[in-house]
Short mmCIF file of C-alpha atoms and ligand atoms in Angstrom, two decimals:
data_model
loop_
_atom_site.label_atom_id
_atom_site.label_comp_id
_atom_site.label_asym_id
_atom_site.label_seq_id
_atom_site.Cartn_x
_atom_site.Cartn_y
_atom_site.Cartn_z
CA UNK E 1 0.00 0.00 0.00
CA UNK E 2 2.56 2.82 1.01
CA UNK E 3 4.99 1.96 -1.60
CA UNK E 4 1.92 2.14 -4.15
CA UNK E 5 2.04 4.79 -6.91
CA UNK E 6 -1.09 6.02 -6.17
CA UNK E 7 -0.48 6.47 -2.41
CA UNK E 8 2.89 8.29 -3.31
CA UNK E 9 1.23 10.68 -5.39
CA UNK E 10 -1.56 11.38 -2.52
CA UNK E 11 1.87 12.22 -0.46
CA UNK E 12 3.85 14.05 -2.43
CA UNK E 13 0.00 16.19 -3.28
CA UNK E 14 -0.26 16.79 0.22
CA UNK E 15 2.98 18.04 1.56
CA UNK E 16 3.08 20.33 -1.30
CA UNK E 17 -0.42 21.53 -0.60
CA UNK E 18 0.00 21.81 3.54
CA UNK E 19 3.67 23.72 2.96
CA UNK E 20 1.88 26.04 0.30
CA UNK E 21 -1.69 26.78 2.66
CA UNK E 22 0.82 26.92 5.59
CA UNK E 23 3.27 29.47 4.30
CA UNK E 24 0.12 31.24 2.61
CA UNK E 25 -0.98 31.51 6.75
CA UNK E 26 1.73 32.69 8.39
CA UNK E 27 2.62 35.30 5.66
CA UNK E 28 -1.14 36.93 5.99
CA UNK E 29 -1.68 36.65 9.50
CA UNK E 30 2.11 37.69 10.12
CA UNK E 31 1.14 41.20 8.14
CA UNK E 32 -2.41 41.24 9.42
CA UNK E 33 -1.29 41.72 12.33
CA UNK E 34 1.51 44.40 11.50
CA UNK E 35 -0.98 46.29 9.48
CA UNK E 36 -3.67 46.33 12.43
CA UNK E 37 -0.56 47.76 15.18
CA UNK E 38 0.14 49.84 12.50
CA UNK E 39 -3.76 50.88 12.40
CA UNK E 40 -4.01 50.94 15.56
CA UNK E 41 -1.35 53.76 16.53
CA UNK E 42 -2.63 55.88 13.55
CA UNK E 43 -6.17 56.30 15.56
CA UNK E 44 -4.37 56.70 18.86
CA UNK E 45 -2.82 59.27 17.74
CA UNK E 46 -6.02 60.76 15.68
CA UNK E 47 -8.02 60.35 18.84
CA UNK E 48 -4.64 62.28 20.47
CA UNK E 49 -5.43 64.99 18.24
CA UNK E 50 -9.39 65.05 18.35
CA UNK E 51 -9.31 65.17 22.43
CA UNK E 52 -6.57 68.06 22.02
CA UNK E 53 -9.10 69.41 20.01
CA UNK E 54 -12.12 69.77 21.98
CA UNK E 55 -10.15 70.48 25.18
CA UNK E 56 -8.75 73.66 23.74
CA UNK E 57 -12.01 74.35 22.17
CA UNK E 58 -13.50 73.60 25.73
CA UNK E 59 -11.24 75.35 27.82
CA UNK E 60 -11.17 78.44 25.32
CA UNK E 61 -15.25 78.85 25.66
CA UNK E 62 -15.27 78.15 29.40
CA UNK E 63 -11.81 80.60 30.15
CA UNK E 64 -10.47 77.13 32.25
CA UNK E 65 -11.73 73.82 32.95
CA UNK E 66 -14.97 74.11 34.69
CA UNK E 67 -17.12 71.18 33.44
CA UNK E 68 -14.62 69.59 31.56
CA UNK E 69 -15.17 65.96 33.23
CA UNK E 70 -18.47 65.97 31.67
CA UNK E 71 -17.18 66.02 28.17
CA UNK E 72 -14.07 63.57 29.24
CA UNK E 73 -17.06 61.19 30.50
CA UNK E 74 -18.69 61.53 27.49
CA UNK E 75 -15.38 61.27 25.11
CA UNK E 76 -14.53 58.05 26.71
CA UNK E 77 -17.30 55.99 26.24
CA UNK E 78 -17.00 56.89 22.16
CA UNK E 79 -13.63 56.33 22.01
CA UNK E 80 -13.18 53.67 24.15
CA UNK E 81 -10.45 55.45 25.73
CA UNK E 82 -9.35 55.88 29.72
CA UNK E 83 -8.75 59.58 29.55
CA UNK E 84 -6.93 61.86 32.08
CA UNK E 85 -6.20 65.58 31.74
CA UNK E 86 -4.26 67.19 34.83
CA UNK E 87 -3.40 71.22 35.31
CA UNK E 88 0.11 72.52 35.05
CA UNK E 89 0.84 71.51 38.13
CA UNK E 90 0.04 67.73 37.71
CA UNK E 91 -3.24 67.86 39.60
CA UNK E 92 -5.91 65.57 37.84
CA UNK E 93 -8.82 67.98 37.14
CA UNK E 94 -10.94 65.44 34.91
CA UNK E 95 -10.82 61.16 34.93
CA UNK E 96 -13.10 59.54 32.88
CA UNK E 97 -13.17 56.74 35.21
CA UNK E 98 -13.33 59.11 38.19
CA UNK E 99 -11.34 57.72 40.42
CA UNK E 100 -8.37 59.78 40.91
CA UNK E 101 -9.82 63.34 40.77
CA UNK E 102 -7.77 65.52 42.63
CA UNK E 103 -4.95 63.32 42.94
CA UNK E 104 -1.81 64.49 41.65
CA UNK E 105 -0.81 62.15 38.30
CA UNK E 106 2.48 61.66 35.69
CA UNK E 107 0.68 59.20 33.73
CA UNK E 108 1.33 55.62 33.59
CA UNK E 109 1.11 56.28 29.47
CA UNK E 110 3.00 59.04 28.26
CA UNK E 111 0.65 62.56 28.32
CA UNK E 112 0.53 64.93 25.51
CA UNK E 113 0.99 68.74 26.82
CA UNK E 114 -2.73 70.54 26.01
CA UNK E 115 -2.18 74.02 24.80
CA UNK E 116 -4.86 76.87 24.36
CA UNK E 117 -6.34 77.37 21.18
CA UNK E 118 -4.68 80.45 19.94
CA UNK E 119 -1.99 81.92 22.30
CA UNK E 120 -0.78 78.29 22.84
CA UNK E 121 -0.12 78.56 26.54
CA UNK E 122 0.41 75.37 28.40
CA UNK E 123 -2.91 74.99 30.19
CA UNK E 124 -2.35 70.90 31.66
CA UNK E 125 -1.46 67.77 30.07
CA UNK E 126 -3.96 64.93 28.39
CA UNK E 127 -3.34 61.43 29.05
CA UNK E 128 -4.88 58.37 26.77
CA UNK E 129 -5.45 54.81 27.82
CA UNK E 130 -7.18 52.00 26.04
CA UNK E 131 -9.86 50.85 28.52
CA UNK E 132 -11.29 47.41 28.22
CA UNK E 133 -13.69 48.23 30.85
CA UNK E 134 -15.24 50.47 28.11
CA UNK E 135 -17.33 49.10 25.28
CA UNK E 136 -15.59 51.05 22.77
CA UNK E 137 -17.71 52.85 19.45
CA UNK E 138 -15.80 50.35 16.98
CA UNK E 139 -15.37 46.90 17.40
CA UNK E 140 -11.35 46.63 19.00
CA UNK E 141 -9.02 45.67 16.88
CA UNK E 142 -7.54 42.42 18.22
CA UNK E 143 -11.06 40.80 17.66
CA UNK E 144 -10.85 41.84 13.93
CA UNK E 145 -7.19 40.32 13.99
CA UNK E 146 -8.45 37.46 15.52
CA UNK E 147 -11.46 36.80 13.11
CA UNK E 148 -9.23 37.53 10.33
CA UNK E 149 -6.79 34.61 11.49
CA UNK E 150 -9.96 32.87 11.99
CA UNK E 151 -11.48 32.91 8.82
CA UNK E 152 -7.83 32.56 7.23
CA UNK E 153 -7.78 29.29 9.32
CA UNK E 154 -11.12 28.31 7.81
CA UNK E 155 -10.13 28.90 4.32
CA UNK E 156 -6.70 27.28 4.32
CA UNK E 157 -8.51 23.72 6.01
CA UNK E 158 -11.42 24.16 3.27
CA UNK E 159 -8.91 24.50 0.83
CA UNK E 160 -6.86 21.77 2.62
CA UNK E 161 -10.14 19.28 2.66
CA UNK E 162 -10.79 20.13 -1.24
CA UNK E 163 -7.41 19.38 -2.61
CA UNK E 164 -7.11 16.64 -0.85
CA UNK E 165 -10.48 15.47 -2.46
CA UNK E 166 -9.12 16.13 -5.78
CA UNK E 167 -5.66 14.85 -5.10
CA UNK E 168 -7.45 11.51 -4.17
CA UNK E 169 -9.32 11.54 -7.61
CA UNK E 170 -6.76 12.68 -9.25
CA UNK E 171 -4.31 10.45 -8.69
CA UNK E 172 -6.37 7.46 -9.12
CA UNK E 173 -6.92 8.67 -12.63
CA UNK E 174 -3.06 9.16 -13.18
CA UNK E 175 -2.20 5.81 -11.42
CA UNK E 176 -4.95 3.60 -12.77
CA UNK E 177 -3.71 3.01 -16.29
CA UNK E 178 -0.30 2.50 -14.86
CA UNK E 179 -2.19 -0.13 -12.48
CA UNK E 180 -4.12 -1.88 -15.52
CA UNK E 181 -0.89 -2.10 -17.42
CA UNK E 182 0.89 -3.73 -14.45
CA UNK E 183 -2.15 -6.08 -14.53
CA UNK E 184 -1.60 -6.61 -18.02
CA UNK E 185 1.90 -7.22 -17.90
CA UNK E 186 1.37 -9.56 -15.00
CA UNK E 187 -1.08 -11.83 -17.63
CA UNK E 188 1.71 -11.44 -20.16
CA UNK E 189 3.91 -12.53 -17.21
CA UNK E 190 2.25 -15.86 -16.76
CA UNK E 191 2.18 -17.10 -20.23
CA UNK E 192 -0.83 -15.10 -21.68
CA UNK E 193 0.69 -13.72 -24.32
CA UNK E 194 -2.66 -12.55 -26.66
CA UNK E 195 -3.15 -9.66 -23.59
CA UNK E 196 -2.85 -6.21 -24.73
CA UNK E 197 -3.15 -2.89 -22.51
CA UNK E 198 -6.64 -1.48 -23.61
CA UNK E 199 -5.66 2.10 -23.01
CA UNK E 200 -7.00 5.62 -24.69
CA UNK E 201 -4.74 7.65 -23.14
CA UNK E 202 -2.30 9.86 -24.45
CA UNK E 203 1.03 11.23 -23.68
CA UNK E 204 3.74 9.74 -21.84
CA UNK E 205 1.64 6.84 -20.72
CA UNK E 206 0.16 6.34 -23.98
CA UNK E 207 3.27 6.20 -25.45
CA UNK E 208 4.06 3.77 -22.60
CA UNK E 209 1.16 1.39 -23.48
CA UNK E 210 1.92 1.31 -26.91
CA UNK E 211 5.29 0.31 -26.64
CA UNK E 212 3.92 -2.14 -24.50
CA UNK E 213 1.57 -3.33 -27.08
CA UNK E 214 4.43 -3.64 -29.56
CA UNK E 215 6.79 -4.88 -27.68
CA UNK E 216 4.00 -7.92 -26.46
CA UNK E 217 2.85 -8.65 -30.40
CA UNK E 218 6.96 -9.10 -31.04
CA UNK E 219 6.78 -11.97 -27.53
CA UNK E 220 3.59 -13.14 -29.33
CA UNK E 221 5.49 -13.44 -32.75
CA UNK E 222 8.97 -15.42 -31.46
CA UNK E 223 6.69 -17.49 -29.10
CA UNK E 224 4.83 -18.68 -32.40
CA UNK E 225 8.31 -18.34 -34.57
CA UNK E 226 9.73 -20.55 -31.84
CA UNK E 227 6.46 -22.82 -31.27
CA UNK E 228 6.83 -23.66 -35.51
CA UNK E 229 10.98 -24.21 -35.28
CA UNK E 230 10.08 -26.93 -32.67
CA UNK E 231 7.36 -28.67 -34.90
CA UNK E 232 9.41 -27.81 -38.18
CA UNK E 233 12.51 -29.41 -36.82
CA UNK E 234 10.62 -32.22 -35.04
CA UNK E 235 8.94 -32.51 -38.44
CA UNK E 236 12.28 -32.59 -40.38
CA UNK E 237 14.43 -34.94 -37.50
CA UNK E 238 11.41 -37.28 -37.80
CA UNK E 239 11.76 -38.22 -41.84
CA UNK E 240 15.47 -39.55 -41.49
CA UNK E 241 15.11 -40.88 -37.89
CA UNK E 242 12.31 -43.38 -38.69
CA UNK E 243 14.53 -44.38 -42.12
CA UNK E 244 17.26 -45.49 -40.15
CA UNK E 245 14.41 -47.02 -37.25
CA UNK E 246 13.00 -48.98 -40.45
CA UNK E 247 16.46 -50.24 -41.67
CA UNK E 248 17.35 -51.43 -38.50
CA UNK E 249 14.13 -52.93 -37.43
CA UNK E 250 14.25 -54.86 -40.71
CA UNK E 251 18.18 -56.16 -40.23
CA UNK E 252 16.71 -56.90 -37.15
CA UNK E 253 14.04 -58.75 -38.27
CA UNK E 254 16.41 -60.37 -40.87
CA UNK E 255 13.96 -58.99 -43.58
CA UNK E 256 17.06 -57.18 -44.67
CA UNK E 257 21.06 -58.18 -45.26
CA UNK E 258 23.21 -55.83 -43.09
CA UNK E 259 25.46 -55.39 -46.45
CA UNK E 260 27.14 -52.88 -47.14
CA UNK E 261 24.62 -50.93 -49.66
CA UNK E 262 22.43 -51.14 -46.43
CA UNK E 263 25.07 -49.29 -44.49
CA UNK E 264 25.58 -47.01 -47.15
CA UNK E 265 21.91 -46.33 -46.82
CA UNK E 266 21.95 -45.80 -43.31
CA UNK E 267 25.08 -43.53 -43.03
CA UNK E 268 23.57 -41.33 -46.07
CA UNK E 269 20.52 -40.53 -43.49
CA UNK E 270 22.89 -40.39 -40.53
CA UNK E 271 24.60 -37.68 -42.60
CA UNK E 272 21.24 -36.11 -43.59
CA UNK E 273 20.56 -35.89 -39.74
CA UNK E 274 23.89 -34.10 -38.96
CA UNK E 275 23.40 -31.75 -41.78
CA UNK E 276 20.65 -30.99 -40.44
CA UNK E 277 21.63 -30.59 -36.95
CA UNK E 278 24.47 -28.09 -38.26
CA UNK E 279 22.42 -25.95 -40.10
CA UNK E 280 19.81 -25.72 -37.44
CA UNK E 281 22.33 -24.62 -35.23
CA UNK E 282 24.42 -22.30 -37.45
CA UNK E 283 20.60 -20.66 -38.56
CA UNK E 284 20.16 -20.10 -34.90
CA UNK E 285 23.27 -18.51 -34.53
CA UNK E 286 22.78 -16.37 -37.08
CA UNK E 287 19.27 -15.40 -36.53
CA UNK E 288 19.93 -14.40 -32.96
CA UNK E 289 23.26 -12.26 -34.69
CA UNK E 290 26.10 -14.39 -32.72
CA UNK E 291 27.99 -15.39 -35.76
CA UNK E 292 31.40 -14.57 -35.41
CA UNK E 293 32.24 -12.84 -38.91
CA UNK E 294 35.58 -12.07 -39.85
CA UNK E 295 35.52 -8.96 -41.78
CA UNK E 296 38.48 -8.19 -44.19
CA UNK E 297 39.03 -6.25 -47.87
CA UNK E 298 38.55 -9.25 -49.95
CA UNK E 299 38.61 -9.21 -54.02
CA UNK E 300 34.87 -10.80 -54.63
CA UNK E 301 36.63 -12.00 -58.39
CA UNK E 302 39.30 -14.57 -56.45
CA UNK E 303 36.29 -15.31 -54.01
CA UNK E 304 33.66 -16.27 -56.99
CA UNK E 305 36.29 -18.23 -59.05
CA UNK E 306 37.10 -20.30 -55.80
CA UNK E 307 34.16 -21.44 -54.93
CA UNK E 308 32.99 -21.86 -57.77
CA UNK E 309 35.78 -24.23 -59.16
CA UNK E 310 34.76 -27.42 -57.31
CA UNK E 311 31.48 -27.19 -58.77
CA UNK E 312 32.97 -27.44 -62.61
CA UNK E 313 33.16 -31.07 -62.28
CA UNK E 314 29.93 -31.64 -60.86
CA UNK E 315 28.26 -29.78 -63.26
CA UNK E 316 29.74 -31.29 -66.11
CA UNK E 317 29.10 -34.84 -64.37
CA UNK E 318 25.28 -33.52 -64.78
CA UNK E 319 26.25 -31.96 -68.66
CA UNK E 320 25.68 -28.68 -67.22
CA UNK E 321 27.56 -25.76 -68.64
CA UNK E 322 28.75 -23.25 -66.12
CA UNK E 323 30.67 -20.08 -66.78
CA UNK E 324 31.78 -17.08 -65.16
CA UNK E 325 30.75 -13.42 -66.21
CA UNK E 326 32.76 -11.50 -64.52
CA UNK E 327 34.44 -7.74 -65.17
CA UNK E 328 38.36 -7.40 -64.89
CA UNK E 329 38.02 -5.74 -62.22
CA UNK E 330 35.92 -5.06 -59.33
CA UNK E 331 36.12 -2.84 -55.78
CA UNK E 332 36.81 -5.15 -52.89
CA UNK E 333 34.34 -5.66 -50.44
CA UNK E 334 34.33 -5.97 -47.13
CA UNK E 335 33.11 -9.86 -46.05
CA UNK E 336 33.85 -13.00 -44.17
CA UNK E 337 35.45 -15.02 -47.12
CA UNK E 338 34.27 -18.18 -45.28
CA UNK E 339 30.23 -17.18 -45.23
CA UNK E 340 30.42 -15.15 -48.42
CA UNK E 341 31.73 -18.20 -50.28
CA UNK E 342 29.15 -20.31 -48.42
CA UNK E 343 26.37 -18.41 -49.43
CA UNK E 344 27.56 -18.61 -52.93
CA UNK E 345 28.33 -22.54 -52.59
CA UNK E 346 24.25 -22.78 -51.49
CA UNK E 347 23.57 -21.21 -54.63
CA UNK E 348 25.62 -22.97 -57.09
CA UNK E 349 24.41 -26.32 -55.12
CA UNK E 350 20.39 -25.72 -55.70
CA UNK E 351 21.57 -24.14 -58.98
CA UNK E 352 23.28 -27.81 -60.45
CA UNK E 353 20.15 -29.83 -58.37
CA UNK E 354 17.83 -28.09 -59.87
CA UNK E 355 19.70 -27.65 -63.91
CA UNK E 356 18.83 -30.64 -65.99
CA UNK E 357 21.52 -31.96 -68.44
CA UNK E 358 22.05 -29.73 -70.99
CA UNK E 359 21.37 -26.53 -69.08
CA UNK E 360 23.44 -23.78 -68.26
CA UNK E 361 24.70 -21.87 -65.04
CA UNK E 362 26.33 -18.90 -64.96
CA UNK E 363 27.58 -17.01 -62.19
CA UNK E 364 28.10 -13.39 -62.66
CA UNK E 365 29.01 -10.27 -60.77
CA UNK E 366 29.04 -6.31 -60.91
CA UNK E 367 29.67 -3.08 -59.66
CA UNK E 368 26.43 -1.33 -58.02
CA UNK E 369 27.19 2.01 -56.73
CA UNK E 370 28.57 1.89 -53.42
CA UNK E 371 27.94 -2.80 -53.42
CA UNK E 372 28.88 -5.24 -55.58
CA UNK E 373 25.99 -7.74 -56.98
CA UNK E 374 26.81 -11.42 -57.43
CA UNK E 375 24.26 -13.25 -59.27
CA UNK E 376 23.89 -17.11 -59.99
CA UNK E 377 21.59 -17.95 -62.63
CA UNK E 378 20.60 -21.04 -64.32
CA UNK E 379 18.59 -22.26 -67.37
CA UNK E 380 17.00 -25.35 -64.76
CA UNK E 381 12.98 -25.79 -63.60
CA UNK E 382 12.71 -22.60 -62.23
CA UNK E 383 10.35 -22.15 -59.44
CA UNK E 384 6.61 -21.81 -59.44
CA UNK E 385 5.27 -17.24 -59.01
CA UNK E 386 3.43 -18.59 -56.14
CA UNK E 387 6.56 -20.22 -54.29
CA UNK E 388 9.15 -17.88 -55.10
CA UNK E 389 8.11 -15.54 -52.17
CA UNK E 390 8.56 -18.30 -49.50
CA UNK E 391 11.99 -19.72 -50.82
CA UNK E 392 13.77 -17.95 -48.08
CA UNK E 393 11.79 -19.29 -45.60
CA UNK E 394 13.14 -22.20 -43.18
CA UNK E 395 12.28 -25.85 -43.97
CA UNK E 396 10.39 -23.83 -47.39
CA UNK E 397 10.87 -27.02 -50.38
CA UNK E 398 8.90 -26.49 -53.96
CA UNK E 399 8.73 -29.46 -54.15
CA UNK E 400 8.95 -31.78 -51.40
CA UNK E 401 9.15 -34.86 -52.22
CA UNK E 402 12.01 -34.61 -54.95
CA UNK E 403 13.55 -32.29 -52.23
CA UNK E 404 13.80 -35.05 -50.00
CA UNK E 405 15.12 -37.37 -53.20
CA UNK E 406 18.09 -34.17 -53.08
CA UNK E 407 18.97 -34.78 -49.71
CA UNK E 408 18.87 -30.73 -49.41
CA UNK E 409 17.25 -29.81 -45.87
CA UNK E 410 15.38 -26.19 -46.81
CA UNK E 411 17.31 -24.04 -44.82
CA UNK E 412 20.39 -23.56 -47.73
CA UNK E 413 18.43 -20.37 -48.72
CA UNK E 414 17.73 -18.98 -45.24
CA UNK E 415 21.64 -19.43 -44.53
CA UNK E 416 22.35 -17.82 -47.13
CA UNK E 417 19.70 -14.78 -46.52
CA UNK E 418 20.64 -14.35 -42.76
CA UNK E 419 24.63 -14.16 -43.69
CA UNK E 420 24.13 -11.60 -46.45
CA UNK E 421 22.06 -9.53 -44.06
CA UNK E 422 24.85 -10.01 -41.52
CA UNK E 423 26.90 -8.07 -44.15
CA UNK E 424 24.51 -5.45 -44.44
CA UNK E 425 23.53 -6.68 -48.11
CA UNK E 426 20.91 -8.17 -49.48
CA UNK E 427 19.18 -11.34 -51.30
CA UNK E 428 16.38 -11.91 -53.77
CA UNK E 429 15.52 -14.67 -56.48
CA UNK E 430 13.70 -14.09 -59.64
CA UNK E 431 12.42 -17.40 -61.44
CA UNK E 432 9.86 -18.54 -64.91
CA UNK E 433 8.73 -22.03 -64.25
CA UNK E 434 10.32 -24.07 -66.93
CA UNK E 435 12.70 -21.53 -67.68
CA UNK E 436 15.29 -21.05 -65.03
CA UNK E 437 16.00 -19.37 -61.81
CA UNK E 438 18.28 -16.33 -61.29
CA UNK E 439 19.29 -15.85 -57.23
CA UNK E 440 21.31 -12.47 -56.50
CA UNK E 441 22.77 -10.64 -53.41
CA UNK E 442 24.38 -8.18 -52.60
CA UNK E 443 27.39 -6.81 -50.49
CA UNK E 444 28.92 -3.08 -49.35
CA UNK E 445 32.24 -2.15 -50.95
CA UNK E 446 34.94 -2.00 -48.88
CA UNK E 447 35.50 1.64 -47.35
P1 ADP B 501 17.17 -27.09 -50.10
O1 ADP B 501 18.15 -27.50 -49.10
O2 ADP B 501 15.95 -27.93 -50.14
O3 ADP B 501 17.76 -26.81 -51.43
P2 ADP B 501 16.92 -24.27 -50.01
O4 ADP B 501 16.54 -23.38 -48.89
O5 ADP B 501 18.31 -24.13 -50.52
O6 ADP B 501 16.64 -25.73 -49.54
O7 ADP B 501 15.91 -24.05 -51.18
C1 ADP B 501 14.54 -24.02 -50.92
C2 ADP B 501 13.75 -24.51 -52.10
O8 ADP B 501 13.82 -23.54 -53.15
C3 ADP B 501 14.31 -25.77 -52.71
O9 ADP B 501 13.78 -26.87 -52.05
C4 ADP B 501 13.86 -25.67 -54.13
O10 ADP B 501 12.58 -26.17 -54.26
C5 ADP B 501 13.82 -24.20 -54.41
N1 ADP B 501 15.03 -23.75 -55.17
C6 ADP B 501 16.15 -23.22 -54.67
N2 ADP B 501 17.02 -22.89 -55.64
C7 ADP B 501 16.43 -23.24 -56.79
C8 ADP B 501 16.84 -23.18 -58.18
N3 ADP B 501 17.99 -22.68 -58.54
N4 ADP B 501 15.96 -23.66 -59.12
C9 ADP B 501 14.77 -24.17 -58.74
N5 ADP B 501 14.33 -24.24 -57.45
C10 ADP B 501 15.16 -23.81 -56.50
#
C-alpha cells in the first residue's frame, strides 16, 4: 500500500499543498497583524489629536476647565479610551473613570501637553489609555485580527479538505492506467501472451502502453516463430530418424542383409541428420546475430572463381555448362570469405540440383554504386510465381518430395539470406517455371 504509486502521489499532493496553505498563513496573518498595530497607533494618535481638540475648544469657551469631566465622560465611552487631563501643576482635574480626581498624576502612558487654542499657553497635560472596561464605538481591533486569522484558518482547512479530495481523484486517474498495465503485464507474465493494454490515453503513458503493445505482439510473434521451429525441426528430425528405425528394425528382423549398400543407406541418413543438426544450429546462430564474422578487404573475383571451381566437375558430371561473367576488375568488399563463399556454394548447389543436363549456369558479378551484386543464374525448372516468395523461408521445399530425393534440408536459402544480411547486403531470387531461376545478393564495398 505505502509503496503504491497512487499512495505516493496522494503524499507528495499533500505536503506540497499543507507547505503552500501553511506558508500562505503565516505570511497573511504575520502582516495582518503588523498592518492592524500599525492601524491601531494611527487612531491613537487621531483620537490624540481630536481630544486636544475639543479640550482647547473647551477650555477656550469656558476661560479654564470648569465642566470639563463631563465632556471627558462623554469622550470616553466613544472612544473607548481611559482619559486623564491634569493642570500645570500635575493635579488631575478630569478622569473619565473618576477615580483619581484631585490626585496628583504623571501618567502611567506618556501625556501629551494641552495648549490653548490660539496663544498656545500650556494649560495641563492629556493622558490616553485604552480601557477594556469600556465598550468602545468600533469593534477593537484584536477581535478583527483574531477573526481575520480565523477565517484565514477556515479557508486554508477548506482549501486543505478540497485538494485533498481532488488529489485523491486525481491520482487514481493518473495511477490507474499504470495499475491496468501492471495487470496486463502480470497476464503477459504468466504465459498469456494474446493480452494487450486497452488504453485511450495519451502522452507519456500512452506512449508507454503502446510500446507495450508492440513490444507484447513481437513476444507473441517469437513465441509462435519458436512454437513452428520446434514442430518444423521435429517434423524434419522425424523423416530420417524413422529411415534409419526402419532399416534397422528390418536387419533386425532379418527382412534385410546388413550389407554394405544397407550401411551405405543408413550412413547417407545419418549424414542427412547431422546436416541438419548443423544448419539448425548455425541458422540459430545467425538469426539471434552471434555469428562470429571475420571482416576483411577481400577481391569478390578470387572469391567467386574459388568457390565456384569445385562445382565445374559436378556440373559437367550432370552436362551442365557453367561459366563465369565476370568484369576485370571489381572494388573489394568488405566480407567473411568463409560465409560469403558459403552463401555462394548454397547457390551454385540448388543451382546444379535443380539444372537438368544440358542446361546452363552462370555465375556473374558487378559493380552497383557503393555494393557489388553477385548473381547465380541457371537455365533449370525454375520455381513456381506462387513459391518464389517463400523460398527464403526455413524448412520452405517447392517441391517436397524430390527435395527429399536431393537430400537438401530447406534451410540452404535462409543461410544464405541471414549471412548476407549479416553483411549489411541483401538477397532476392527471380524465377519462370520451366525456364530457369536467377538468385542475386548483394554486399557493401569495402571503405
Ligand atoms: P534445399 O536444401 O531444399 O535446397 P533451399 O533453402 O536451398 O533448400 O531451397 C529451398 C527450395 O527452393 C528448394 O527446395 C527448391 O525447391 C527451391 N530452389 C532453390 N534454388 C532453386 C533453383 N535454382 N531452381 C529451382 N528451385 C530452386
Amino acid at each position: 500500500m505505502t509503496h503504491s504509486l497512487w499512495f505516493r502521489f496522494v503524499t507528495a499532493f499533500m505536503v506540497v499543498i499543507l507547505v503552500t496553505v501553511g506558508a500562505v498563513y503565516i505570511f497573511v496573518s504575520r502582516n495582518t497583524a503588523t498592518l492592524i498595530e500599525d492601524f491601531e497607533e494611527t487612531t491613537q494618535e487621531f483620537q490624540f489629536d481630536q481630544m486636544q481638540t475639543i479640550l482647547a475648544s473647551h477650555y477656550y469657551v469656558h476661560r479654564g476647565w470648569e465642566g470639563v469631566q463631563s465632556v471627558v465622560e462623554e469622550k470616553s465611552s466613544v472612544l473607548g479610551q481611559h482619559i486623564i487631563v491634569t493642570d500645570v501643576d500635575g493635579m488631575v482635574i478630569a478622569d473619565s473613570q473618576g477615580e483619581r480626581l484631585g490626585e496628583s498624576y504623571n501618567g502611567e502612558s506618556a501625556g501629551r501637553p494641552l495648549k490653548t487654542l490660539f496663544e498656545g499657553e500650556h494649560v495641563g497635560t492629556l493622558y490616553l489609555e485604552r480601557d477594556p472596561a469600556v465598550e468602545p464605538y468600533l469593534p477593537p481591533l484584536q477581535e478583527l485580527t483574531e477573526s481575520m486569522n480565523r477565517f484565514l484558518l477556515m479557508g486554508g482547512l477548506l482549501a486543505i479538505g478540497l485538494a485533498l479530495v481532488l488529489t485523491f481523484v486525481l491520482s487514481r486517474r493518473v495511477s490507474s492506467p499504470i495499475q491496468a498495465l501492471a495487470v496486463t503485464a502480470g497476464q503477459l507474465g504468466r504465459g498469456d501472451l494474446s493480452q494487450r493494454a486497452q488504453l485511450k490515453e495519451k502522452g507519456e503513458i500512452g506512449e508507454l502502453a503502446r510500446a507495450f503493445n508492440s513490444m507484447a505482439t513481437n513476444l507473441e510473434q517469437a513465441e509462435q516463430l519458436r512454437r513452428n521451429l520446434v514442430a518444423d525441426v521435429a517434423h524434419e528430425l522425424r523423416t530420417p530418424l524413422s529411415n534409419i528405425q526402419g532399416y534397422l528394425e528390418a536387419i533386425r528382423d532379418q527382412v534385410m542383409e546388413p550389407n554394405a549398400a544397407t550401411i551405405r543407406a543408413l550412413s547417407e541418413e545419418a549424414a542427412l541428420l547431422a546436416r541438419l543438426v548443423d544448419e539448425l544450429q548455425e541458422l540459430s546462430l545467425a538469426e539471434a546475430g552471434e555469428l562470429k564474422l571475420v571482416y576483411q578487404a577481400e577481391d569478390i573475383i578470387t572469391l567467386i572463381k574459388q568457390t565456384a571451381s569445385p562445382w565445374e566437375a559436378q556440373a559437367a558430371t550432370k552436362q551442365i555448362s557453367l561459366s563465369l561473367d565476370l568484369p576485370d576488375k571489381l572494388p573489394s568488399v568488405n566480407v567473411d570469405w568463409q560465409r560469403i563463399s558459403q552463401v555462394l556454394h548454397n547457390l551454385l548447389e540448388n543451382a546444379v540440383a535443380h539444372t537438368g543436363g544440358g542446361g546452363r549456369i552462370t555465375i556473374g558479378a558487378a559493380g552497383k554504386g557503393d555494393r557489388v551484386e553477385v548473381w547465380v543464374a541457371d537455365t533449370g525448372e525454375g520455381i513456381p510465381a506462387e513459391d518464389l516468395p517463400n523460398v527464403f523461408e526455413r524448412f520452405y521445399r517447392v517441391d517436397k518430395s524430390r527435395a527429399r530425393a536431393t537430400g537438401g534440408s530447406g534451410l540452404g536459402l535462409t543461410i544464405a539470406k541471414r549471412l548476407v544480411e549479416a553483411h549489411g547486403g541483401q538477397i532476392q531470387a527471380q524465377s519462370k517455371l520451366g525456364k530457369g531461376s536467377r538468385f542475386s545478393f548483394t554486399i557493401p564495398v569495402a571503405e
